[in-house]
Amino acid sequence: MGTSVNDTPMIRCTELTKVFGSGTSANDAIRLAGEGVGRSEIQRRTGATLAVHDVSFDVRPGELFVIMGLSGSGKSTLVRLLNRLIEPSSGQIDIDGRALNSLGDADLRELRNQRISMVFQHFALLPHRTVRQNAEYGLQIRGTEADARREKAEWALDQVGLADRADAYPGQLSGGMQQRVGLARALASDTDVLLMDEPYSALDPLIRRDMQNLLVRLQSELKKTIVFITHDLNEAMLLGDRILLLKDGRLVQVGTGPEILAAPADDYVADFVSDVDRSRVLTAQDVLREARIVVRLNERPAEVLNRLGGAEATGAYVVDDQDRILGVVRDDWLAGAARRGTGEIDRDSLVAEFRTTEADRPLIDLVDQVGRHVVPLAVVDEEKRLLGVVPRGAVLAALAVPSTNESGS
Ligand SMILES: Nc1ncnc2c1ncn2[C@@H]1O[C@H](COP(=O)(O)OP(=O)(O)O)[C@@H](O)[C@H]1O
Ligand SMILES: [Mg+2]
């Protein structure tokens, strides 16, 4: 592993616990939680609610980190802990290397104004202010002067596709557009971190898909660190660089979508992921294989033919010295060349009977591409170098839901 310039996580949570309840009942609840007692039993015995228990994770700068769990699993509590809207019962949070609980009032205010902004499900827009004024709001609180404020707000509205609605009032906009205003306000504030608590849960599916795509695009361009809360696993898989799964206040699993699909931590997760549309989550990267035979121009046809025979293949990729694909050589040409005693593979003999893809393309885009040619679909990088191949069988196997074990219900 190489050492990167800055390994400090943007957000680090260490053994975070939050119990809602009075002093003694909360202490009892924490003790019971430590003994592994479940939330409902704790509630019954102490009257306190174990909202979040012993949760640790890091969010890297520029990451889109999704916290996913069913209603009541502790997501909102967790995200409120992150900007100290509520105080943890125990555990620690560091933002960009600084302990949150060490901040005084002034530092905390600065953190909320300048480092972390929040986007809510119910927009929290001010009804009597225009879209532009709503977008400016965070900056106004911060005391930014009018011109700079306006410039930032207009830039942000442009980012979310609402430049032409700046003078409208929130009530004149659809739910999706109002959510864009909420996002514009967060972007205008120009904070490093965006906390988004189920921002799209109230939107209908088509608008929601638009908003998801918008977020992915903004994320890739602006490189914000985003903590995105959802109860929808498909949304989590679509958006998340990594996903943290919460159940009854406890962390069940953290990983990338494909990691969680491939190795669910327990039956609960396995049951959950069985509903996921794998064809949209898994990408070429996830099913990439090393090409069994890669050929260079100076190789002898008779030898290449032997290798093909050994691999039961009828063709192979030919690459240059940079591993860029020149074309495909077929066994019938090789056989003829071997008969004629041709010393090297001839560039003119190569055929263009292959398809390529980038590593990040979802399998849904690839199912029509695999199995069409004598060579498997090639995965190439930006310089068109051959990274590996995607055999048809690998795609089909990845799309099949793994059978759950006997104990799963
Ligand atoms: N202020 C509060 N006082 C008491 N209990 C709370 C409070 N906030 C949340 N809870 C409880 O904590 C648990 C987690 O809630 P929450 O974090 O809102 O979950 P989610 O956002 O995943 O739906 C729930 O049982 C909820 O009833
Ligand atoms: Mg919530």
Short mmCIF file of C-alpha atoms and ligand atoms in Angstrom, two decimals:
data_model
loop_
_atom_site.label_atom_id
_atom_site.label_comp_id
_atom_site.label_asym_id
_atom_site.label_seq_id
_atom_site.Cartn_x
_atom_site.Cartn_y
_atom_site.Cartn_z
CA MET A 1 0.00 0.00 0.00
CA GLY A 2 1.27 3.46 -0.86
CA THR A 3 1.07 6.27 1.64
CA SER A 4 -1.26 9.00 0.53
CA VAL A 5 -0.72 12.67 1.19
CA ASN A 6 -3.60 12.92 3.62
CA ASP A 7 -4.98 9.87 5.36
CA THR A 8 -7.11 11.80 7.85
CA PRO A 9 -10.71 10.70 7.50
CA MET A 10 -13.18 13.54 7.03
CA ILE A 11 -15.41 11.92 9.62
CA ARG A 12 -14.36 9.34 12.18
CA CYS A 13 -16.83 7.81 14.61
CA THR A 14 -15.42 5.72 17.41
CA GLU A 15 -17.65 3.47 19.50
CA LEU A 16 -20.56 5.88 19.31
CA THR A 17 -23.49 5.18 21.56
CA LYS A 18 -26.64 7.22 22.07
CA VAL A 19 -29.31 6.32 24.58
CA PHE A 20 -32.45 8.38 25.03
CA GLY A 21 -33.49 8.25 28.66
CA SER A 22 -32.79 9.72 32.08
CA GLY A 23 -29.42 9.36 33.84
CA THR A 24 -29.75 6.10 35.75
CA SER A 25 -31.94 4.36 33.18
CA ALA A 26 -29.51 5.44 30.45
CA ASN A 27 -26.56 4.03 32.39
CA ASP A 28 -28.39 0.77 32.92
CA ALA A 29 -29.27 0.68 29.24
CA ILE A 30 -25.64 1.19 28.21
CA ARG A 31 -24.52 -1.57 30.57
CA LEU A 32 -27.13 -3.98 29.19
CA ALA A 33 -26.24 -3.01 25.62
CA GLY A 34 -22.62 -3.86 26.41
CA GLU A 35 -23.80 -7.30 27.49
CA GLY A 36 -25.41 -7.74 24.09
CA VAL A 37 -29.00 -7.28 25.21
CA GLY A 38 -31.27 -6.17 22.36
CA ARG A 39 -33.01 -2.83 22.09
CA SER A 40 -36.55 -3.92 22.91
CA GLU A 41 -35.43 -5.87 25.97
CA ILE A 42 -33.44 -2.83 27.13
CA GLN A 43 -36.47 -0.63 26.61
CA ARG A 44 -38.59 -3.02 28.67
CA ARG A 45 -36.13 -3.29 31.53
CA THR A 46 -34.94 0.32 31.79
CA GLY A 47 -37.43 2.48 29.89
CA ALA A 48 -34.53 3.98 27.91
CA THR A 49 -34.16 3.76 24.13
CA LEU A 50 -30.91 2.48 22.72
CA ALA A 51 -30.87 4.54 19.51
CA VAL A 52 -27.25 3.92 18.45
CA HIS A 53 -24.88 1.42 20.00
CA ASP A 54 -21.12 1.05 19.61
CA VAL A 55 -20.91 2.28 16.03
CA SER A 56 -17.47 2.96 14.55
CA PHE A 57 -16.69 4.00 10.99
CA ASP A 58 -14.61 6.38 8.89
CA VAL A 59 -15.77 8.51 5.99
CA ARG A 60 -12.98 9.49 3.63
CA PRO A 61 -12.71 12.92 2.03
CA GLY A 62 -14.73 12.96 -1.19
CA GLU A 63 -16.62 9.81 -0.37
CA LEU A 64 -20.35 9.33 -0.83
CA PHE A 65 -21.06 7.29 2.27
CA VAL A 66 -24.52 5.84 2.71
CA ILE A 67 -26.08 4.88 6.02
CA MET A 68 -28.91 2.47 5.38
CA GLY A 69 -31.40 0.87 7.73
CA LEU A 70 -35.10 0.40 8.29
CA SER A 71 -37.20 3.00 10.04
CA GLY A 72 -36.15 3.30 13.68
CA SER A 73 -32.72 1.76 13.11
CA GLY A 74 -30.97 4.92 14.37
CA LYS A 75 -30.03 6.67 11.13
CA SER A 76 -31.30 10.14 12.02
CA THR A 77 -29.78 9.88 15.47
CA LEU A 78 -26.44 8.98 13.95
CA VAL A 79 -26.47 11.83 11.46
CA ARG A 80 -27.50 14.33 14.16
CA LEU A 81 -24.61 13.17 16.28
CA LEU A 82 -22.29 14.05 13.41
CA ASN A 83 -22.93 17.77 13.63
CA ARG A 84 -23.63 17.66 17.34
CA LEU A 85 -27.29 18.51 17.14
CA ILE A 86 -27.39 15.82 19.81
CA GLU A 87 -24.63 14.73 22.19
CA PRO A 88 -23.42 11.12 22.30
CA SER A 89 -23.87 9.09 25.48
CA SER A 90 -20.39 7.76 24.86
CA GLY A 91 -17.85 7.48 22.08
CA GLN A 92 -16.15 10.09 19.98
CA ILE A 93 -16.53 11.90 16.68
CA ASP A 94 -13.65 13.55 14.84
CA ILE A 95 -14.24 15.88 11.94
CA ASP A 96 -11.16 16.28 9.77
CA GLY A 97 -8.99 15.20 12.68
CA ARG A 98 -10.59 17.41 15.34
CA ALA A 99 -12.61 15.98 18.20
CA LEU A 100 -16.13 17.34 17.97
CA ASN A 101 -16.64 17.35 21.75
CA SER A 102 -13.59 19.57 22.23
CA LEU A 103 -15.09 22.42 20.23
CA GLY A 104 -16.34 25.50 22.04
CA ASP A 105 -19.49 27.33 20.99
CA ALA A 106 -17.75 29.56 18.48
CA ASP A 107 -15.91 26.65 16.85
CA LEU A 108 -19.07 24.60 16.76
CA ARG A 109 -20.96 27.40 15.07
CA GLU A 110 -18.20 27.77 12.54
CA LEU A 111 -18.23 24.02 11.93
CA ARG A 112 -21.96 24.02 11.24
CA ASN A 113 -21.78 27.11 9.06
CA GLN A 114 -18.66 26.41 7.10
CA ARG A 115 -17.78 22.73 7.24
CA ILE A 116 -21.01 20.77 7.42
CA SER A 117 -24.38 21.45 5.88
CA MET A 118 -27.52 19.43 6.10
CA VAL A 119 -30.25 18.57 3.59
CA PHE A 120 -33.53 17.27 4.95
CA GLN A 121 -36.36 15.20 3.59
CA HIS A 122 -38.82 18.01 4.13
CA PHE A 123 -36.63 20.62 2.48
CA ALA A 124 -36.90 23.13 5.34
CA LEU A 125 -37.37 25.91 2.81
CA LEU A 126 -38.62 29.34 3.84
CA PRO A 127 -41.98 29.79 2.10
CA HIS A 128 -41.93 33.60 1.94
CA ARG A 129 -38.53 33.83 0.37
CA THR A 130 -37.70 33.26 -3.26
CA VAL A 131 -35.73 30.30 -4.48
CA ARG A 132 -32.64 32.52 -4.72
CA GLN A 133 -33.10 33.84 -1.19
CA ASN A 134 -33.53 30.29 0.05
CA ALA A 135 -30.35 29.26 -1.70
CA GLU A 136 -28.56 32.24 -0.12
CA TYR A 137 -29.84 31.51 3.34
CA GLY A 138 -26.85 29.59 4.71
CA LEU A 139 -24.52 32.32 3.51
CA GLN A 140 -26.70 35.02 4.98
CA ILE A 141 -26.52 33.39 8.40
CA ARG A 142 -22.79 33.27 8.02
CA GLY A 143 -22.71 37.01 7.30
CA THR A 144 -21.52 36.81 3.71
CA GLU A 145 -22.10 40.09 1.89
CA ALA A 146 -24.95 40.40 -0.58
CA ASP A 147 -23.05 40.32 -3.87
CA ALA A 148 -20.95 37.30 -3.00
CA ARG A 149 -24.02 35.61 -1.61
CA ARG A 150 -25.99 36.14 -4.75
CA GLU A 151 -23.18 34.95 -6.95
CA LYS A 152 -22.78 31.73 -4.95
CA ALA A 153 -26.51 31.11 -4.85
CA GLU A 154 -26.85 31.54 -8.59
CA TRP A 155 -23.95 29.23 -9.21
CA ALA A 156 -25.54 26.62 -6.95
CA LEU A 157 -28.97 26.99 -8.59
CA ASP A 158 -27.31 26.53 -11.93
CA GLN A 159 -25.63 23.34 -10.67
CA VAL A 160 -28.99 21.84 -9.76
CA GLY A 161 -30.69 23.02 -12.95
CA LEU A 162 -32.83 25.75 -11.42
CA ALA A 163 -31.16 28.91 -12.70
CA ASP A 164 -34.36 29.99 -14.44
CA ARG A 165 -36.53 29.56 -11.33
CA ALA A 166 -34.54 31.83 -9.00
CA ASP A 167 -37.40 34.32 -8.54
CA ALA A 168 -40.10 31.72 -7.90
CA TYR A 169 -41.37 30.87 -4.41
CA PRO A 170 -41.02 27.35 -3.03
CA GLY A 171 -44.79 26.82 -3.10
CA GLN A 172 -44.75 27.28 -6.86
CA LEU A 173 -42.34 24.37 -7.33
CA SER A 174 -42.84 20.61 -7.43
CA GLY A 175 -41.43 18.43 -4.66
CA GLY A 176 -38.46 17.45 -6.79
CA MET A 177 -37.64 21.06 -7.55
CA GLN A 178 -37.98 22.01 -3.89
CA GLN A 179 -35.51 19.29 -3.06
CA ARG A 180 -33.15 20.81 -5.63
CA VAL A 181 -33.44 24.15 -3.84
CA GLY A 182 -32.50 22.42 -0.58
CA LEU A 183 -29.49 20.93 -2.31
CA ALA A 184 -28.58 24.29 -3.87
CA ARG A 185 -28.63 25.88 -0.43
CA ALA A 186 -26.21 23.27 0.83
CA LEU A 187 -23.98 23.70 -2.22
CA ALA A 188 -24.03 27.51 -1.96
CA SER A 189 -22.77 27.21 1.61
CA ASP A 190 -19.73 25.55 0.09
CA THR A 191 -19.13 23.23 3.02
CA ASP A 192 -16.84 20.20 2.71
CA VAL A 193 -19.44 17.87 4.16
CA LEU A 194 -23.07 17.36 3.24
CA LEU A 195 -25.33 15.40 5.56
CA MET A 196 -28.47 14.26 3.77
CA ASP A 197 -31.18 12.62 5.88
CA GLU A 198 -33.53 10.69 3.56
CA PRO A 199 -33.66 13.63 1.17
CA TYR A 200 -35.42 11.69 -1.59
CA SER A 201 -37.74 9.45 0.38
CA ALA A 202 -40.79 11.60 -0.28
CA LEU A 203 -40.19 11.93 -4.03
CA ASP A 204 -41.88 9.79 -6.63
CA PRO A 205 -39.65 7.23 -8.36
CA LEU A 206 -38.88 9.06 -11.62
CA ILE A 207 -38.03 12.36 -9.93
CA ARG A 208 -36.07 10.40 -7.40
CA ARG A 209 -33.99 8.79 -10.10
CA ASP A 210 -33.26 12.26 -11.54
CA MET A 211 -32.15 13.49 -8.15
CA GLN A 212 -29.95 10.46 -7.60
CA ASN A 213 -28.26 11.04 -10.94
CA LEU A 214 -27.84 14.72 -10.14
CA LEU A 215 -26.20 13.86 -6.84
CA VAL A 216 -23.81 11.39 -8.44
CA ARG A 217 -22.83 13.97 -11.04
CA LEU A 218 -22.34 16.78 -8.50
CA GLN A 219 -20.36 14.46 -6.27
CA SER A 220 -17.98 13.50 -9.05
CA GLU A 221 -17.48 17.14 -10.05
CA LEU A 222 -17.43 18.87 -6.68
CA LYS A 223 -15.82 16.10 -4.59
CA LYS A 224 -17.86 16.82 -1.49
CA THR A 225 -17.88 14.37 1.37
CA ILE A 226 -21.47 13.20 1.59
CA VAL A 227 -23.22 11.19 4.26
CA PHE A 228 -26.48 10.08 2.72
CA ILE A 229 -29.21 8.41 4.74
CA THR A 230 -31.76 6.11 3.18
CA HIS A 231 -34.02 3.21 4.08
CA ASP A 232 -33.93 2.00 0.46
CA LEU A 233 -31.21 -0.53 -0.28
CA ASN A 234 -31.42 -0.03 -4.05
CA GLU A 235 -30.83 3.68 -3.52
CA ALA A 236 -27.96 2.86 -1.17
CA MET A 237 -26.38 0.54 -3.72
CA LEU A 238 -26.85 3.02 -6.55
CA LEU A 239 -25.31 5.97 -4.73
CA GLY A 240 -22.91 4.69 -2.13
CA ASP A 241 -19.18 4.41 -2.58
CA ARG A 242 -19.60 2.47 0.64
CA ILE A 243 -22.65 1.55 2.65
CA LEU A 244 -23.09 1.14 6.37
CA LEU A 245 -26.00 -1.10 7.32
CA LEU A 246 -27.68 -0.35 10.64
CA LYS A 247 -30.08 -2.62 12.48
CA ASP A 248 -31.67 -1.68 15.81
CA GLY A 249 -28.95 0.90 16.40
CA ARG A 250 -26.09 -1.45 15.70
CA LEU A 251 -23.72 -1.65 12.77
CA VAL A 252 -24.26 -4.87 10.82
CA GLN A 253 -21.91 -4.36 7.89
CA VAL A 254 -19.84 -1.71 6.10
CA GLY A 255 -18.62 -2.17 2.56
CA THR A 256 -19.08 -1.33 -1.08
CA GLY A 257 -22.32 -2.48 -2.71
CA PRO A 258 -20.59 -5.32 -4.57
CA GLU A 259 -18.78 -6.41 -1.38
CA ILE A 260 -22.05 -6.59 0.51
CA LEU A 261 -23.74 -8.44 -2.34
CA ALA A 262 -20.90 -10.94 -2.57
CA ALA A 263 -20.54 -11.56 1.14
CA PRO A 264 -23.50 -10.50 3.28
CA ALA A 265 -22.43 -10.37 6.93
CA ASP A 266 -25.40 -12.40 8.17
CA ASP A 267 -28.82 -13.77 7.26
CA TYR A 268 -30.42 -10.41 7.91
CA VAL A 269 -28.26 -8.74 5.28
CA ALA A 270 -28.54 -11.71 2.90
CA ASP A 271 -32.30 -11.49 3.08
CA PHE A 272 -32.13 -7.79 2.42
CA VAL A 273 -29.83 -7.94 -0.57
CA SER A 274 -31.80 -10.69 -2.28
CA ASP A 275 -34.12 -7.92 -3.52
CA VAL A 276 -31.37 -5.76 -4.97
CA ASP A 277 -31.13 -5.30 -8.71
CA ARG A 278 -27.66 -6.77 -9.07
CA SER A 279 -27.39 -5.81 -12.73
CA ARG A 280 -27.27 -2.14 -11.75
CA VAL A 281 -24.97 -2.52 -8.78
CA LEU A 282 -22.33 -4.85 -10.13
CA THR A 283 -19.97 -3.50 -12.77
CA ALA A 284 -17.50 -4.93 -15.26
CA GLN A 285 -14.85 -4.45 -12.58
CA ASP A 286 -16.64 -6.90 -10.31
CA VAL A 287 -16.61 -9.74 -12.85
CA LEU A 288 -13.29 -8.93 -14.48
CA ARG A 289 -11.04 -11.91 -15.22
CA GLU A 290 -7.49 -12.05 -16.44
CA ALA A 291 -7.47 -12.78 -20.16
CA ARG A 292 -6.26 -16.37 -20.52
CA ILE A 293 -4.38 -15.71 -23.71
CA VAL A 294 -2.92 -12.40 -24.79
CA VAL A 295 -0.83 -12.39 -27.92
CA ARG A 296 1.83 -10.04 -29.30
CA LEU A 297 2.63 -9.41 -32.96
CA ASN A 298 6.06 -10.99 -32.92
CA GLU A 299 4.79 -14.34 -31.68
CA ARG A 300 4.92 -17.41 -33.89
CA PRO A 301 1.54 -18.48 -35.30
CA ALA A 302 2.14 -22.17 -34.67
CA GLU A 303 2.85 -21.56 -30.97
CA VAL A 304 -0.13 -19.27 -30.53
CA LEU A 305 -2.30 -21.91 -32.18
CA ASN A 306 -1.10 -24.42 -29.60
CA ARG A 307 -1.94 -22.09 -26.73
CA LEU A 308 -5.39 -21.48 -28.18
CA GLY A 309 -5.97 -25.22 -28.47
CA GLY A 310 -4.92 -25.72 -24.87
CA ALA A 311 -7.41 -23.11 -23.73
CA GLU A 312 -10.16 -24.37 -26.05
CA ALA A 313 -10.34 -20.90 -27.56
CA THR A 314 -10.79 -20.00 -31.21
CA GLY A 315 -9.30 -16.53 -31.07
CA ALA A 316 -7.30 -14.18 -28.87
CA TYR A 317 -6.61 -10.49 -28.33
CA VAL A 318 -3.41 -9.16 -29.84
CA VAL A 319 -1.93 -6.18 -27.98
CA ASP A 320 0.94 -3.76 -28.58
CA ASP A 321 3.76 -3.10 -26.12
CA GLN A 322 1.47 -0.74 -24.17
CA ASP A 323 -1.15 -3.49 -23.82
CA ARG A 324 -3.48 -1.64 -26.17
CA ILE A 325 -5.71 -3.89 -28.24
CA LEU A 326 -4.69 -4.12 -31.90
CA GLY A 327 -7.32 -6.65 -32.85
CA VAL A 328 -8.19 -10.31 -32.65
CA VAL A 329 -6.31 -13.14 -34.24
CA ARG A 330 -8.42 -16.15 -35.23
CA ASP A 331 -7.44 -19.80 -35.20
CA ASP A 332 -8.23 -20.31 -38.89
CA TRP A 333 -5.73 -17.62 -39.91
CA LEU A 334 -3.18 -19.03 -37.46
CA ALA A 335 -3.63 -22.51 -38.93
CA GLY A 336 -3.07 -21.19 -42.47
CA ALA A 337 -0.05 -19.15 -41.38
CA ALA A 338 1.42 -22.14 -39.57
CA ARG A 339 0.99 -24.26 -42.74
CA ARG A 340 2.67 -21.60 -44.85
CA GLY A 341 5.44 -21.30 -42.30
CA THR A 342 4.75 -17.60 -41.61
CA GLY A 343 7.16 -16.47 -38.88
CA GLU A 344 5.10 -13.78 -37.16
CA ILE A 345 1.53 -12.68 -36.75
CA ASP A 346 0.69 -10.23 -39.48
CA ARG A 347 -1.03 -7.04 -38.39
CA ASP A 348 -3.26 -7.11 -41.46
CA SER A 349 -4.60 -10.50 -40.48
CA LEU A 350 -6.22 -9.17 -37.32
CA VAL A 351 -9.96 -8.77 -37.24
CA ALA A 352 -12.05 -6.24 -35.32
CA GLU A 353 -14.43 -8.86 -33.98
CA PHE A 354 -14.57 -7.77 -30.36
CA ARG A 355 -16.25 -5.33 -28.03
CA THR A 356 -14.77 -3.26 -25.24
CA THR A 357 -16.15 -1.65 -22.10
CA GLU A 358 -14.91 0.57 -19.29
CA ALA A 359 -14.53 -1.03 -15.87
CA ASP A 360 -17.28 1.00 -14.20
CA ARG A 361 -20.11 0.07 -16.55
CA PRO A 362 -22.98 -1.77 -14.82
CA LEU A 363 -23.71 -5.31 -15.92
CA ILE A 364 -27.12 -4.30 -17.21
CA ASP A 365 -25.29 -2.47 -20.01
CA LEU A 366 -23.11 -5.50 -20.74
CA VAL A 367 -25.51 -8.40 -20.95
CA ASP A 368 -26.09 -7.73 -24.64
CA GLN A 369 -22.38 -7.36 -25.31
CA VAL A 370 -21.04 -10.60 -23.89
CA GLY A 371 -20.82 -13.85 -25.80
CA ARG A 372 -21.04 -12.28 -29.25
CA HIS A 373 -17.53 -12.95 -30.46
CA VAL A 374 -14.85 -15.59 -30.29
CA VAL A 375 -13.09 -13.48 -27.64
CA PRO A 376 -14.82 -12.32 -24.46
CA LEU A 377 -15.75 -8.69 -23.89
CA ALA A 378 -12.58 -6.69 -23.18
CA VAL A 379 -12.34 -4.27 -20.26
CA VAL A 380 -10.10 -1.34 -21.13
CA ASP A 381 -8.79 1.70 -19.25
CA GLU A 382 -8.77 5.30 -20.47
CA GLU A 383 -5.71 4.63 -22.61
CA LYS A 384 -7.51 1.68 -24.20
CA ARG A 385 -5.20 -0.79 -22.50
CA LEU A 386 -6.55 -4.26 -21.91
CA LEU A 387 -7.29 -4.71 -18.20
CA GLY A 388 -9.00 -8.07 -18.48
CA VAL A 389 -12.03 -9.73 -19.93
CA VAL A 390 -15.62 -10.43 -18.99
CA PRO A 391 -16.70 -13.90 -20.06
CA ARG A 392 -20.44 -14.40 -20.55
CA GLY A 393 -20.57 -17.04 -17.83
CA ALA A 394 -19.08 -14.64 -15.29
CA VAL A 395 -21.81 -12.09 -15.97
CA LEU A 396 -24.59 -14.63 -15.70
CA ALA A 397 -23.15 -16.10 -12.52
CA ALA A 398 -22.88 -12.66 -10.94
CA LEU A 399 -26.48 -11.85 -11.77
CA ALA A 400 -27.79 -15.04 -10.20
CA VAL A 401 -28.80 -14.53 -6.58
CA PRO A 402 -26.68 -16.80 -4.39
CA SER A 403 -28.78 -19.44 -2.70
CA THR A 404 -29.25 -18.70 0.99
CA ASN A 405 -28.37 -21.33 3.56
CA GLU A 406 -30.83 -23.59 5.38
CA SER A 407 -31.21 -21.36 8.42
CA GLY A 408 -32.24 -18.36 6.30
CA SER A 409 -35.98 -17.78 6.24
N1 LIG B 1 -35.42 12.49 20.86
C1 LIG B 1 -35.71 11.20 21.07
N2 LIG B 1 -36.17 10.78 22.25
C2 LIG B 1 -36.47 9.49 22.48
N3 LIG B 1 -36.28 8.51 21.57
C3 LIG B 1 -35.83 8.87 20.37
C4 LIG B 1 -35.52 10.22 20.04
N4 LIG B 1 -35.08 10.27 18.75
C5 LIG B 1 -35.13 9.01 18.29
N5 LIG B 1 -35.56 8.16 19.24
C6 LIG B 1 -35.70 6.72 19.14
O1 LIG B 1 -34.44 6.21 18.73
C7 LIG B 1 -34.60 5.16 17.78
C8 LIG B 1 -33.89 5.53 16.50
O2 LIG B 1 -34.57 6.61 15.89
P1 LIG B 1 -34.05 7.35 14.59
O3 LIG B 1 -32.61 7.68 14.77
O4 LIG B 1 -34.98 8.47 14.31
O5 LIG B 1 -34.19 6.20 13.49
P2 LIG B 1 -34.32 6.30 11.90
O6 LIG B 1 -33.88 7.65 11.48
O7 LIG B 1 -33.44 5.20 11.39
O8 LIG B 1 -35.76 6.03 11.58
C9 LIG B 1 -36.10 4.97 17.60
O9 LIG B 1 -36.52 3.94 18.46
C10 LIG B 1 -36.66 6.31 18.05
O10 LIG B 1 -37.97 6.15 18.55
MG MG B 2 -34.85 9.11 10.31
#
